[in-house]
XYZ file of C-alpha atoms in Angstrom:
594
model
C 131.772 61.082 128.577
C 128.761 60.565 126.263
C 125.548 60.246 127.847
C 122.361 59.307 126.144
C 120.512 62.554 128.276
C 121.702 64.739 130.879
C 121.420 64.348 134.665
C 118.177 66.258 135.692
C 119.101 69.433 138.090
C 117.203 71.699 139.928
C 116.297 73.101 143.168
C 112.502 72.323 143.603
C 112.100 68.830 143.237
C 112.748 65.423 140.984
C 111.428 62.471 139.899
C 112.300 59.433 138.255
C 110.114 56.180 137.506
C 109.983 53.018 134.456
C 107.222 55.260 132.553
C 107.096 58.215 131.761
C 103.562 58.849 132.993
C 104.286 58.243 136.197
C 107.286 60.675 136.483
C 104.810 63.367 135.145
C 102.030 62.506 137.669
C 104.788 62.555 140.248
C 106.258 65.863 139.274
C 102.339 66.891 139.122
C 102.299 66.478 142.358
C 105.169 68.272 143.967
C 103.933 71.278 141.375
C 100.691 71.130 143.170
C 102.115 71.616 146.823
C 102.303 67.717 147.645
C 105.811 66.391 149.539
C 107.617 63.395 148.376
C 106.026 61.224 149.954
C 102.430 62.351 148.575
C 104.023 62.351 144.316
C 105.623 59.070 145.571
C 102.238 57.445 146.514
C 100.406 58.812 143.634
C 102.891 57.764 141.115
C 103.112 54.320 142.760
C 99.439 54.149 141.843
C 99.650 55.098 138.612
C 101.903 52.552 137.907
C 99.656 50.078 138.650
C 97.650 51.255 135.869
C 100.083 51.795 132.877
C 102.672 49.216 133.887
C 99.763 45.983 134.749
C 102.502 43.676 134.075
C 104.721 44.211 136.103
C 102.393 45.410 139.252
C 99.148 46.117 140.253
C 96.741 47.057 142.886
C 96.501 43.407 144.584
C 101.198 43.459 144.602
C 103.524 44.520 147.435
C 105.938 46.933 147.809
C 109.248 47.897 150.193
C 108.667 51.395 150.661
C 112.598 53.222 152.188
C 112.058 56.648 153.160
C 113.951 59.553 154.524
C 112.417 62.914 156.522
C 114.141 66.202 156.147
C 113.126 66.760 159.472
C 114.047 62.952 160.860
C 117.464 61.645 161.201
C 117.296 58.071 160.464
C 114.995 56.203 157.521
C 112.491 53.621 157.448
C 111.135 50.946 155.750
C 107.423 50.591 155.113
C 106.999 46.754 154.550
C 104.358 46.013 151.889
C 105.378 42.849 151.252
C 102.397 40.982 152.542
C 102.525 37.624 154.413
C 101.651 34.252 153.552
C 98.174 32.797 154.560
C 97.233 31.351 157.606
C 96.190 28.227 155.955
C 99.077 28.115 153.501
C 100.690 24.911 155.833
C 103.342 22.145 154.358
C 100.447 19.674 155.140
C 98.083 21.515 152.847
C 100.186 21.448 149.985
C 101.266 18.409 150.752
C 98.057 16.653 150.323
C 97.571 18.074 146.865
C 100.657 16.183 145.787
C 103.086 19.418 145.254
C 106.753 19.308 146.028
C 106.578 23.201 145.155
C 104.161 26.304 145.399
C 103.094 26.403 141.743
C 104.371 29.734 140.048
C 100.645 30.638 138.818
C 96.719 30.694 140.357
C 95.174 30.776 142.917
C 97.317 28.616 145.015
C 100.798 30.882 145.347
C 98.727 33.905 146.457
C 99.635 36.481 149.749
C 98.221 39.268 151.312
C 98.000 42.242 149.056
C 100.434 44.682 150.811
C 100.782 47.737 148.338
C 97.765 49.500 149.236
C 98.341 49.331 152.880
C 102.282 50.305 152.415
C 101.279 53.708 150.451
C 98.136 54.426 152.697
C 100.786 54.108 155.851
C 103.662 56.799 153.903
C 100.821 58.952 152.836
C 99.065 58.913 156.783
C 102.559 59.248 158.706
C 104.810 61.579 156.237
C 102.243 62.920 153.444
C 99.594 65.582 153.478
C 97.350 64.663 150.715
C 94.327 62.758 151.073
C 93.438 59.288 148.962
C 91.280 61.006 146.933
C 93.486 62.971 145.747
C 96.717 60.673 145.598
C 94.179 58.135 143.448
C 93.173 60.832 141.022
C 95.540 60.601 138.363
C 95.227 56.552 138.705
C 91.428 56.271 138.436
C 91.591 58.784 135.772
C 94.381 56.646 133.272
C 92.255 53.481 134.414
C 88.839 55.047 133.179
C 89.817 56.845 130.511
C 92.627 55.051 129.154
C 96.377 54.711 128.987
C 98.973 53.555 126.192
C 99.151 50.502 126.120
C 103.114 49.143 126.472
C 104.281 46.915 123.316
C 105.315 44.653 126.137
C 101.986 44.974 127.521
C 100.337 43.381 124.248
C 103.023 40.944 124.258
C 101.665 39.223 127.776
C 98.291 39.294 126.968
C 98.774 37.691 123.242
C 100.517 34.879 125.030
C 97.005 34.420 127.006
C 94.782 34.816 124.258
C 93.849 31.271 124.467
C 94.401 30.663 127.711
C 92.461 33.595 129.264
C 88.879 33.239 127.734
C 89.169 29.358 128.062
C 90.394 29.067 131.962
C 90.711 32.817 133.639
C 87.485 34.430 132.301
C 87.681 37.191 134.544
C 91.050 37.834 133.080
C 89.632 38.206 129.685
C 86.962 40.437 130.788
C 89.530 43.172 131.919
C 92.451 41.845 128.941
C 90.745 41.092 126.281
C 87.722 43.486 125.042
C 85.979 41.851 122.738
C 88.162 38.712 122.647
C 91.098 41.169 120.782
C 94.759 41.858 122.494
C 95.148 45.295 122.790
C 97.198 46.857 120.081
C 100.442 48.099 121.296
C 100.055 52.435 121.796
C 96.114 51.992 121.647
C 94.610 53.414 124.529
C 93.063 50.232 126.937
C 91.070 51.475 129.915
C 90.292 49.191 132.698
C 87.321 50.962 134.734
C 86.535 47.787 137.446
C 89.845 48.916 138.840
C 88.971 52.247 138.513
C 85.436 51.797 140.173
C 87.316 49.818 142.609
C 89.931 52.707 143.594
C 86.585 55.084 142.700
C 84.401 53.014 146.184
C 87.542 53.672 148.436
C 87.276 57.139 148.002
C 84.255 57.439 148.380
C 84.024 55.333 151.579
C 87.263 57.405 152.374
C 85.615 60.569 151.998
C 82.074 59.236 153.717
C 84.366 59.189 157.297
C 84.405 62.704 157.190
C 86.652 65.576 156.530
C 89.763 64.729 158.448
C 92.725 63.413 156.235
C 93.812 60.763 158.815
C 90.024 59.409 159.411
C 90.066 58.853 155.621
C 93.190 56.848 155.040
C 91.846 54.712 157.962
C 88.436 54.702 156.929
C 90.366 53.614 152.656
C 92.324 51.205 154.517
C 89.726 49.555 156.170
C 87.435 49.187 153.006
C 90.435 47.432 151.558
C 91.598 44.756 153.942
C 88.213 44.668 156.119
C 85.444 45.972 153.903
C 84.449 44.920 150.527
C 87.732 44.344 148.452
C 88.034 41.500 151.617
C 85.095 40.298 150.958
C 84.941 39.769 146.921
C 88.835 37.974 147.440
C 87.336 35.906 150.352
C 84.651 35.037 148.310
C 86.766 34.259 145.177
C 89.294 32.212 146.635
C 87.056 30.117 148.808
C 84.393 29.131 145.392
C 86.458 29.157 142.513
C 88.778 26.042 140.933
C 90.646 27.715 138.392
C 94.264 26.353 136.379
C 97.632 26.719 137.481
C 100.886 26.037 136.879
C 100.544 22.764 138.251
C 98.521 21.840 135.109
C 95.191 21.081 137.501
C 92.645 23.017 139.042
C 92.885 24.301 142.318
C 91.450 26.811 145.191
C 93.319 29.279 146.671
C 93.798 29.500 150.659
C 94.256 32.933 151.040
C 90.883 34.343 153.241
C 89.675 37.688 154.232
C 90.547 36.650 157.613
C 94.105 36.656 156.309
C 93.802 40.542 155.075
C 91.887 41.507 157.791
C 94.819 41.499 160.432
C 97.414 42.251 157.987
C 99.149 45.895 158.628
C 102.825 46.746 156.767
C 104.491 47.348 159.379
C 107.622 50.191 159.924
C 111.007 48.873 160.486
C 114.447 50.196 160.938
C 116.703 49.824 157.624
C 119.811 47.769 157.487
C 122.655 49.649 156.996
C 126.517 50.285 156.709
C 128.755 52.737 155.883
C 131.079 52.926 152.489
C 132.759 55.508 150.555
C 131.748 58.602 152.790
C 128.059 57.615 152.753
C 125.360 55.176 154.344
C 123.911 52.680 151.912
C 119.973 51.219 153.714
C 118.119 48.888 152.464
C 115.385 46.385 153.715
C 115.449 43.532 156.517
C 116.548 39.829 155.217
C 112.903 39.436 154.020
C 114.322 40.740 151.311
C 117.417 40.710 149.458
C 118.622 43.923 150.135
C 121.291 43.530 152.121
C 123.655 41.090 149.989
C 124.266 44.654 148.881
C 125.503 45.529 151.901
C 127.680 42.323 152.520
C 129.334 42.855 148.633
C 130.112 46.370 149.777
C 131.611 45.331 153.042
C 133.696 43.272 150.808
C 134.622 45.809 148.323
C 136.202 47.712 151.405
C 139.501 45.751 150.808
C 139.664 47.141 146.847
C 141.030 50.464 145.606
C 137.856 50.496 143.089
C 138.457 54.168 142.189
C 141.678 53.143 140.983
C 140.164 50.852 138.355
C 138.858 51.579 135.188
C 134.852 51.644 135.848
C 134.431 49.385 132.643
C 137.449 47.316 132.865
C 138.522 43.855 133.478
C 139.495 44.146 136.820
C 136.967 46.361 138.522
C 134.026 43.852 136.812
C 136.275 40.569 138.250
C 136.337 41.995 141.578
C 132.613 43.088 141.694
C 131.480 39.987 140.559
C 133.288 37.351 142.689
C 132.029 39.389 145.767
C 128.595 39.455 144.109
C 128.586 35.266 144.349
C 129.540 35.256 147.799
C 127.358 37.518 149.387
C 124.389 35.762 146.858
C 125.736 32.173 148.410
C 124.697 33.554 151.765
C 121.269 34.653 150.605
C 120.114 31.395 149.734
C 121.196 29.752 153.099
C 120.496 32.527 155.646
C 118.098 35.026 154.479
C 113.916 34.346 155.377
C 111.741 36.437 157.262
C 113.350 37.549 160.636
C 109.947 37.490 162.169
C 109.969 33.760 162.010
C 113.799 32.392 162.071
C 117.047 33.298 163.087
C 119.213 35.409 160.631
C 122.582 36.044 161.590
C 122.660 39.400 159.510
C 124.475 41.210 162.241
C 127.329 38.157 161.603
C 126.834 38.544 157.871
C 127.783 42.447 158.191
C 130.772 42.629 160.371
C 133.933 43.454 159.190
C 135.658 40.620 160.763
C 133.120 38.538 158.388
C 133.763 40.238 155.329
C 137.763 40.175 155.838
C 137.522 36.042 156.364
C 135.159 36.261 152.776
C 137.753 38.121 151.331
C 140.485 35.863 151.157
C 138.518 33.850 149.197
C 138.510 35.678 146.039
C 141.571 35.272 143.424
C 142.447 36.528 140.212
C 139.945 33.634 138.625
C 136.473 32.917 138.554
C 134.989 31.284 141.208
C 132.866 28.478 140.236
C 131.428 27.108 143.460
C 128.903 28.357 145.835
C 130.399 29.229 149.151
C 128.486 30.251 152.014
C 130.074 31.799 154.938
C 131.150 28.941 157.566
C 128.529 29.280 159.832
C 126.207 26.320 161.326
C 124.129 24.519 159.567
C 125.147 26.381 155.620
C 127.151 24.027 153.643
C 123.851 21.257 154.027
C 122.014 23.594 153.125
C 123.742 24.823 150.482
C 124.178 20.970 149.568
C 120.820 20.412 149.186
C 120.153 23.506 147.049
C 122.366 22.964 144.561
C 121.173 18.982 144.615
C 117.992 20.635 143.156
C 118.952 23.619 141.291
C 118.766 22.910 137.739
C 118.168 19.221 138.286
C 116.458 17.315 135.538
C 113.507 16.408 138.329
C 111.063 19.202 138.848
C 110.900 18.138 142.750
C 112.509 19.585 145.626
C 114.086 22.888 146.265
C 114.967 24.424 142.879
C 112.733 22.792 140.458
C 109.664 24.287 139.786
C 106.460 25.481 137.995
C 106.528 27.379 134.940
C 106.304 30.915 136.273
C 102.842 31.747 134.229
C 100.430 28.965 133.931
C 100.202 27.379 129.832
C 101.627 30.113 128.748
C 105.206 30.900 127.290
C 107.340 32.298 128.984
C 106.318 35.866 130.096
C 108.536 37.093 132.649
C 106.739 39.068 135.639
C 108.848 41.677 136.393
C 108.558 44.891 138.523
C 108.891 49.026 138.709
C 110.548 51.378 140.582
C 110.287 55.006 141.489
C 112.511 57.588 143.496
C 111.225 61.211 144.609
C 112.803 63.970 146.362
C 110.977 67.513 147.211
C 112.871 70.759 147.804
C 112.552 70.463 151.696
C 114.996 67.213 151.620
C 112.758 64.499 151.852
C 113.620 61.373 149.651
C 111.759 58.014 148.804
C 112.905 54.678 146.913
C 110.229 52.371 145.969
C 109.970 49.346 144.190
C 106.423 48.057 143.748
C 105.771 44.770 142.150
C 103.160 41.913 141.869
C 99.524 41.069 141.552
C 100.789 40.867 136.753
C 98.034 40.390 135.048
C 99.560 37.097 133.733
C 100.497 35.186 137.204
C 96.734 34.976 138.769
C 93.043 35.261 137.691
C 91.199 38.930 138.279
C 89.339 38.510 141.370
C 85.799 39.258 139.997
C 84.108 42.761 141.035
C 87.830 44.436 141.691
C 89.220 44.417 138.100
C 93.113 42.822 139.874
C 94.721 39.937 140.055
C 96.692 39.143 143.548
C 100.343 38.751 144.573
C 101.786 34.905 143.572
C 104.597 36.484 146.010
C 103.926 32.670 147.641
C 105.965 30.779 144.830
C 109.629 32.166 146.463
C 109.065 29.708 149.433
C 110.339 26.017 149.545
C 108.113 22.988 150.244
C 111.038 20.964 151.865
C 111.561 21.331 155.501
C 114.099 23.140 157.219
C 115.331 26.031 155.085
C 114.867 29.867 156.428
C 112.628 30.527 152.941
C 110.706 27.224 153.573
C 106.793 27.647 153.457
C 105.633 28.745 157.104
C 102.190 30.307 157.584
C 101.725 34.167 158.214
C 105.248 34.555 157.307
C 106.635 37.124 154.306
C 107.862 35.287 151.330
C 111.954 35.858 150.928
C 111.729 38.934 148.203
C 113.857 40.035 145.490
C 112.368 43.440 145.684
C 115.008 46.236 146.782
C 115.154 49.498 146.542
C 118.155 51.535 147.769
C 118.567 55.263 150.387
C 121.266 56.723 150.929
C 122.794 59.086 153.346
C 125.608 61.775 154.073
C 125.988 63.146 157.188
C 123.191 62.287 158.401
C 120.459 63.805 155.633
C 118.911 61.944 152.904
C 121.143 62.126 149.774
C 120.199 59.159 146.894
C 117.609 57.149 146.046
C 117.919 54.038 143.581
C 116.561 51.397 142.326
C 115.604 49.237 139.298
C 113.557 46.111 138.461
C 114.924 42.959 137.415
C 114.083 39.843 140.249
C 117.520 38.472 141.367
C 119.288 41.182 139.594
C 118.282 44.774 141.213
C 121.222 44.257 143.663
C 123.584 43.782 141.114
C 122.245 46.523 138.407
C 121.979 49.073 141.255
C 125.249 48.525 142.477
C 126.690 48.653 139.355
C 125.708 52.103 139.142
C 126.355 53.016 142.770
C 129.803 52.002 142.753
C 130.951 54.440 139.782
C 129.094 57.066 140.628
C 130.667 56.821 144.594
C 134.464 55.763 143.457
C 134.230 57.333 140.241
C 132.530 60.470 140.397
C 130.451 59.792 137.685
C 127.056 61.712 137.964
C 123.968 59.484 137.860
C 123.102 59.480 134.268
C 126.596 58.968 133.386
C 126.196 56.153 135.557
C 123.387 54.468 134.376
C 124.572 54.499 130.879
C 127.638 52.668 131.673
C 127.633 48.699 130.187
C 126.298 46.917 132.845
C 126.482 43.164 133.643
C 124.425 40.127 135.792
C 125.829 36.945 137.587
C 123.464 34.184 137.011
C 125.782 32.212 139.226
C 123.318 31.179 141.999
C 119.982 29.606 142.191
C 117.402 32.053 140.603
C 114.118 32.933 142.417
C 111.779 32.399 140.025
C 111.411 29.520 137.466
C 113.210 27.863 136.908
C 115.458 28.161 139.541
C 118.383 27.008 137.639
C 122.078 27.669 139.241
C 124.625 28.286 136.092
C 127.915 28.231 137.508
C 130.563 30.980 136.707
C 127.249 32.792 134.105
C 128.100 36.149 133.600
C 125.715 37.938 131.025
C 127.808 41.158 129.576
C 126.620 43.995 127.533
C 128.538 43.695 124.481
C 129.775 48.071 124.855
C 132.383 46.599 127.570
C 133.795 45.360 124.402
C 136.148 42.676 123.131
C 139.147 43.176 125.081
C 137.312 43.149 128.110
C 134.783 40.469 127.551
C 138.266 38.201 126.543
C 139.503 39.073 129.420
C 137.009 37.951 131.301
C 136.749 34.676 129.583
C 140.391 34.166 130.093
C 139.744 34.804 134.154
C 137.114 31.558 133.308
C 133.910 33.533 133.566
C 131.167 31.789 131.155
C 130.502 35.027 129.606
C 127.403 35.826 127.492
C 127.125 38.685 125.220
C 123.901 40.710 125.478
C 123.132 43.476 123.578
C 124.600 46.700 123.702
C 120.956 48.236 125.653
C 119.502 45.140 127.044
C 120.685 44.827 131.218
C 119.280 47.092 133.772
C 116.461 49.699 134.141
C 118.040 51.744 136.959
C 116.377 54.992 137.909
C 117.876 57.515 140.490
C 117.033 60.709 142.690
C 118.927 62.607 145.021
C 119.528 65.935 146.811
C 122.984 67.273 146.328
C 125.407 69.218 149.731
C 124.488 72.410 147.997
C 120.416 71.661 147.972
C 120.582 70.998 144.552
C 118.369 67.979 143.257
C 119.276 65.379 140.964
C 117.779 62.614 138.918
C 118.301 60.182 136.265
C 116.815 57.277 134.419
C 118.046 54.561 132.105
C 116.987 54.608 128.250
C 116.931 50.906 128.195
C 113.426 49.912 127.101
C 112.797 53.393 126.049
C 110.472 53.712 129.011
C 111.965 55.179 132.509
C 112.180 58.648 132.729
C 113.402 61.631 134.915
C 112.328 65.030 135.568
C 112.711 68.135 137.988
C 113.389 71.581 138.115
């Protein structure tokens, strides 16, 4: 089968990440003597710096991770929580029947930095200084700057000097976008990452004492205190079209730790698939694969008519339950344990036929089909009110998506980490002034109308798209994977998954299959449209396959041939061989190892 590069093996370690940088810096690491979970956290960093639109310092991440010398993963939780004062009232009085995509106003706790300062204290052995290095060095002395990079900030160019100055200050030198491939530099976040060391390093000489002593000088010390200060003075545009403040506080960072949780798992093929809590979207995965238990998928062509069918009708029911169900477990009831049984899945099952599906059908549980009425009242409805209008996602600008980045790392002693950082783009909130970084809009996945699990409740984590993806056999840490995408990671991932489990395609192989996206359900993000039986298609499944699909009633759209997905991969083989692999869409993502 042709693939566009080979699968990476080796015996001492892999990498794979969106950018190429940080799969070097990562690989730098593991050279140097550092574990997984030390070239994780540096990497992580770094793509902060070269990838600014798609995360930065002030995002989140869900952090899965898997000890040689541990049998079960967790999940490090850096998907920070909602302010205290973020209250239905609040927004309320200012008018809004939805948290406005853009500003000040959408804003959560900043829970990367916390997230890799926890995996680097509990499973690494480097310290911050040296973890921040390579960042701090990229953001001081430059880094290439990403044609889609130049893109973003040309769509601000206006916008930026005349509303978000601090923006432009960091964006815009001299009032001119960045050329694409010029080198940019952007030294307040290096200055920023430089104090924490320092600070870090001021605690004395014990590793620990400085990754409490860095953690503290972010979410209690002076980073605290320049957002407090920011967000309680300034009145700065949003996607609402007015001015507004922002409600997130110091007081808001200053009790905020990610915490460690248990994954979510279940068994399929011969391995364990984990992935994160209900505060995130991770485990529709697991309810389409409990689904897929009742298909012979290896005896189906891996790009044909039937194996896509299949995939995708069980892709719009376990989606159907997201939007009901899934919220923060911390602060409702999810019935997840319901959602994953077999006896669950087998009822679900029945409903699928040999034609497209154009309803949304949760699972018949209490209280789902009004809910599910009243999303779909809203989704796509002329009115931006209510639970699926919505903001523009980036405030007077055109459209700019905000996307995200992934990395996977495994080390020669068997440890293994999937990671999908995201937030705090340039384009979705104003640089807090003296830090160089904008902060998470993470806020804007929440509803405004009462009653819904992902409804707007203070201190509690936004519903996520973010998922990464570990997996097990026997009992020891075997694949990590992951892409970017919003409402799509679940579906590009398992894409890949699925032929490389059923079909015994390796991971490169994989990823350079056609791959596809339902668009079936209400989206996340702006503007939260639901399109019916959507399927977007890669136009290499080809004619008789895309007819085929049309004649099933799918509303198929033809993408290009490259254009769906960024999947990267890493893994440890039985034989303690490692493995790695990254897509060549965007001409970005890369994978090494030796």
């Amino acid at each position: 089968m042709f693939t566009t590069r080979p699968e990476i093996r080796g015996t001492f370690g892999a990498v794979a990440t969106t950018h190429w940088i940080a799969t070097a810096v990562g690989m730098s690491v593991l050279e140097r003597g550092g574990n997984a979970f030390d070239a994780a956290a540096a990497a992580g960093f770094v793509l902060q710096i070269v990838e600014p639109h798609l995360n930065g310092p002030g995002g989140e991440v869900p952090i899965i991770l898997n000890r040689h010398d541990r049998p079960e993963p967790v999940v490090i939780c850096g998907q920070g929580p909602l302010p205290l004062g973020a209250t239905l009232e609040r927004f309320a009085a200012l008018g809004l029947a939805q948290v406005p995509g853009t500003g000040l106003l959408p804003s959560v706790v900043p829970g990367a930095f916390d997230a890799w300062m926890l995996l680097l204290r509990d499973h690494g052995t480097w310290t911050p200084g040296a973890v921040l290095e390579a960042a701090i060095g990229y953001a001081e002395s430059g880094f290439p700057v990403l044609p889609r990079v130049s893109a973003t900030i040309l769509a601000a160019q206006e916008m930026f000097p005349a509303e978000w100055p601090s923006s432009a200050e960091v964006w815009l030198p001299g009032g001119e976008v960045p050329r694409p491939r010029a080198l940019h530099r952007t030294p307040a976040i290096a200055a920023t990452y430089r104090r924490i060391v320092a600070e870090a390093e001021a605690a004395g000489g014990d590793r620990v004492g400085q990754i409490e002593a860095a953690r503290n000088a972010f979410y209690r010390g002076f980073v605290a205190e320049a957002v407090d200060r920011f967000y309680r003075t300034a009145e700065l545009l949003d996607s609402t079209g007015r001015r507004n403040r922002g409600v997130l506080t110091g007081d808001d960072l200053a009790r905020y730790a990610a915490p460690v949780e248990p994954t979510v798992s279940r068994d399929h093929r011969g391995v364990t698939v984990h992935k994160t809590g209900p505060w995130g979207q991770g485990p529709v995965m697991l309810q389409v694969l409990a689904l897929l238990d009742g298909f012979d998928l290896a005896s189906m062509d891996p790009a044909g008519e039937e194996f896509l069918h299949v995939v995708v009708e069980c892709i719009k029911l376990a989606y159907a339950d997201r939007e009901v169900f899934y919220g923060d477990p911390d602060a409702v009831d999810v019935p997840l344990a319901t959602l994953l049984s077999d006896d669950y899945a087998a009822a679900r099952r029945r409903l699928i036929t040999a034609e497209a599906s154009h309803a949304l059908i949760p699972g018949d549980l209490p209280g789902a089909a009004e809910r599910m009425a009243r999303v779909l009242a809203m989704a796509g409805a002329e009115t931006p009110a209510g639970i699926g209008g919505g903001e523009p996602t980036f405030a007077a600008l055109p459209v700019e998506w905000g996307d995200t980045v992934h990395l996977d790392v495994v080390d020669r002693w068997g440890n293994l980490v999937s990671a999908t950082p995201s937030g705090g783009w340039l384009q979705s909130s104003p640089v807090v002034p003296g830090l160089g970084f904008p902060i998470s809009t993470r806020g804007q996945m929440t509803w405004l109308e009462p009653g819904h699990p992902s409804t707007l409740r203070p201190g509690m984590r936004p519903r996520t798209t973010l998922t990464p993806t570990l997996v097990t056999r026997d009992g020891e840490a075997y694949l990590g994977i992951g892409t970017p995408g919003g409402d799509q990671q679940d579906q590009w991932t398992l894409g890949v998954l699925l032929r490389h489990l059923h079909h015994g395609l390796d991971l490169q192989a994989a990823i350079d299959m056609p791959l596809f996206t339902s668009r079936h359900f209400p989206q996340s993000f702006h503007p939260r449209t639901c399109e019916p039986g959507l399927l977007l298609m890669e136009e290499r499944f080809g004619p008789a396959v895309i007819e085929g699909m049309r004649r099933r009633g799918h509303q198929v759209s033809v993408q290009g041939p490259w254009s769906l997905g960024r999947v990267c991969a890493a893994g440890r083989r039985r034989d303690g061989q490692v493995m790695a692999a990254a897509t060549p869409r965007l001409m970005q993502a890369y994978a090494t190892g030796r």
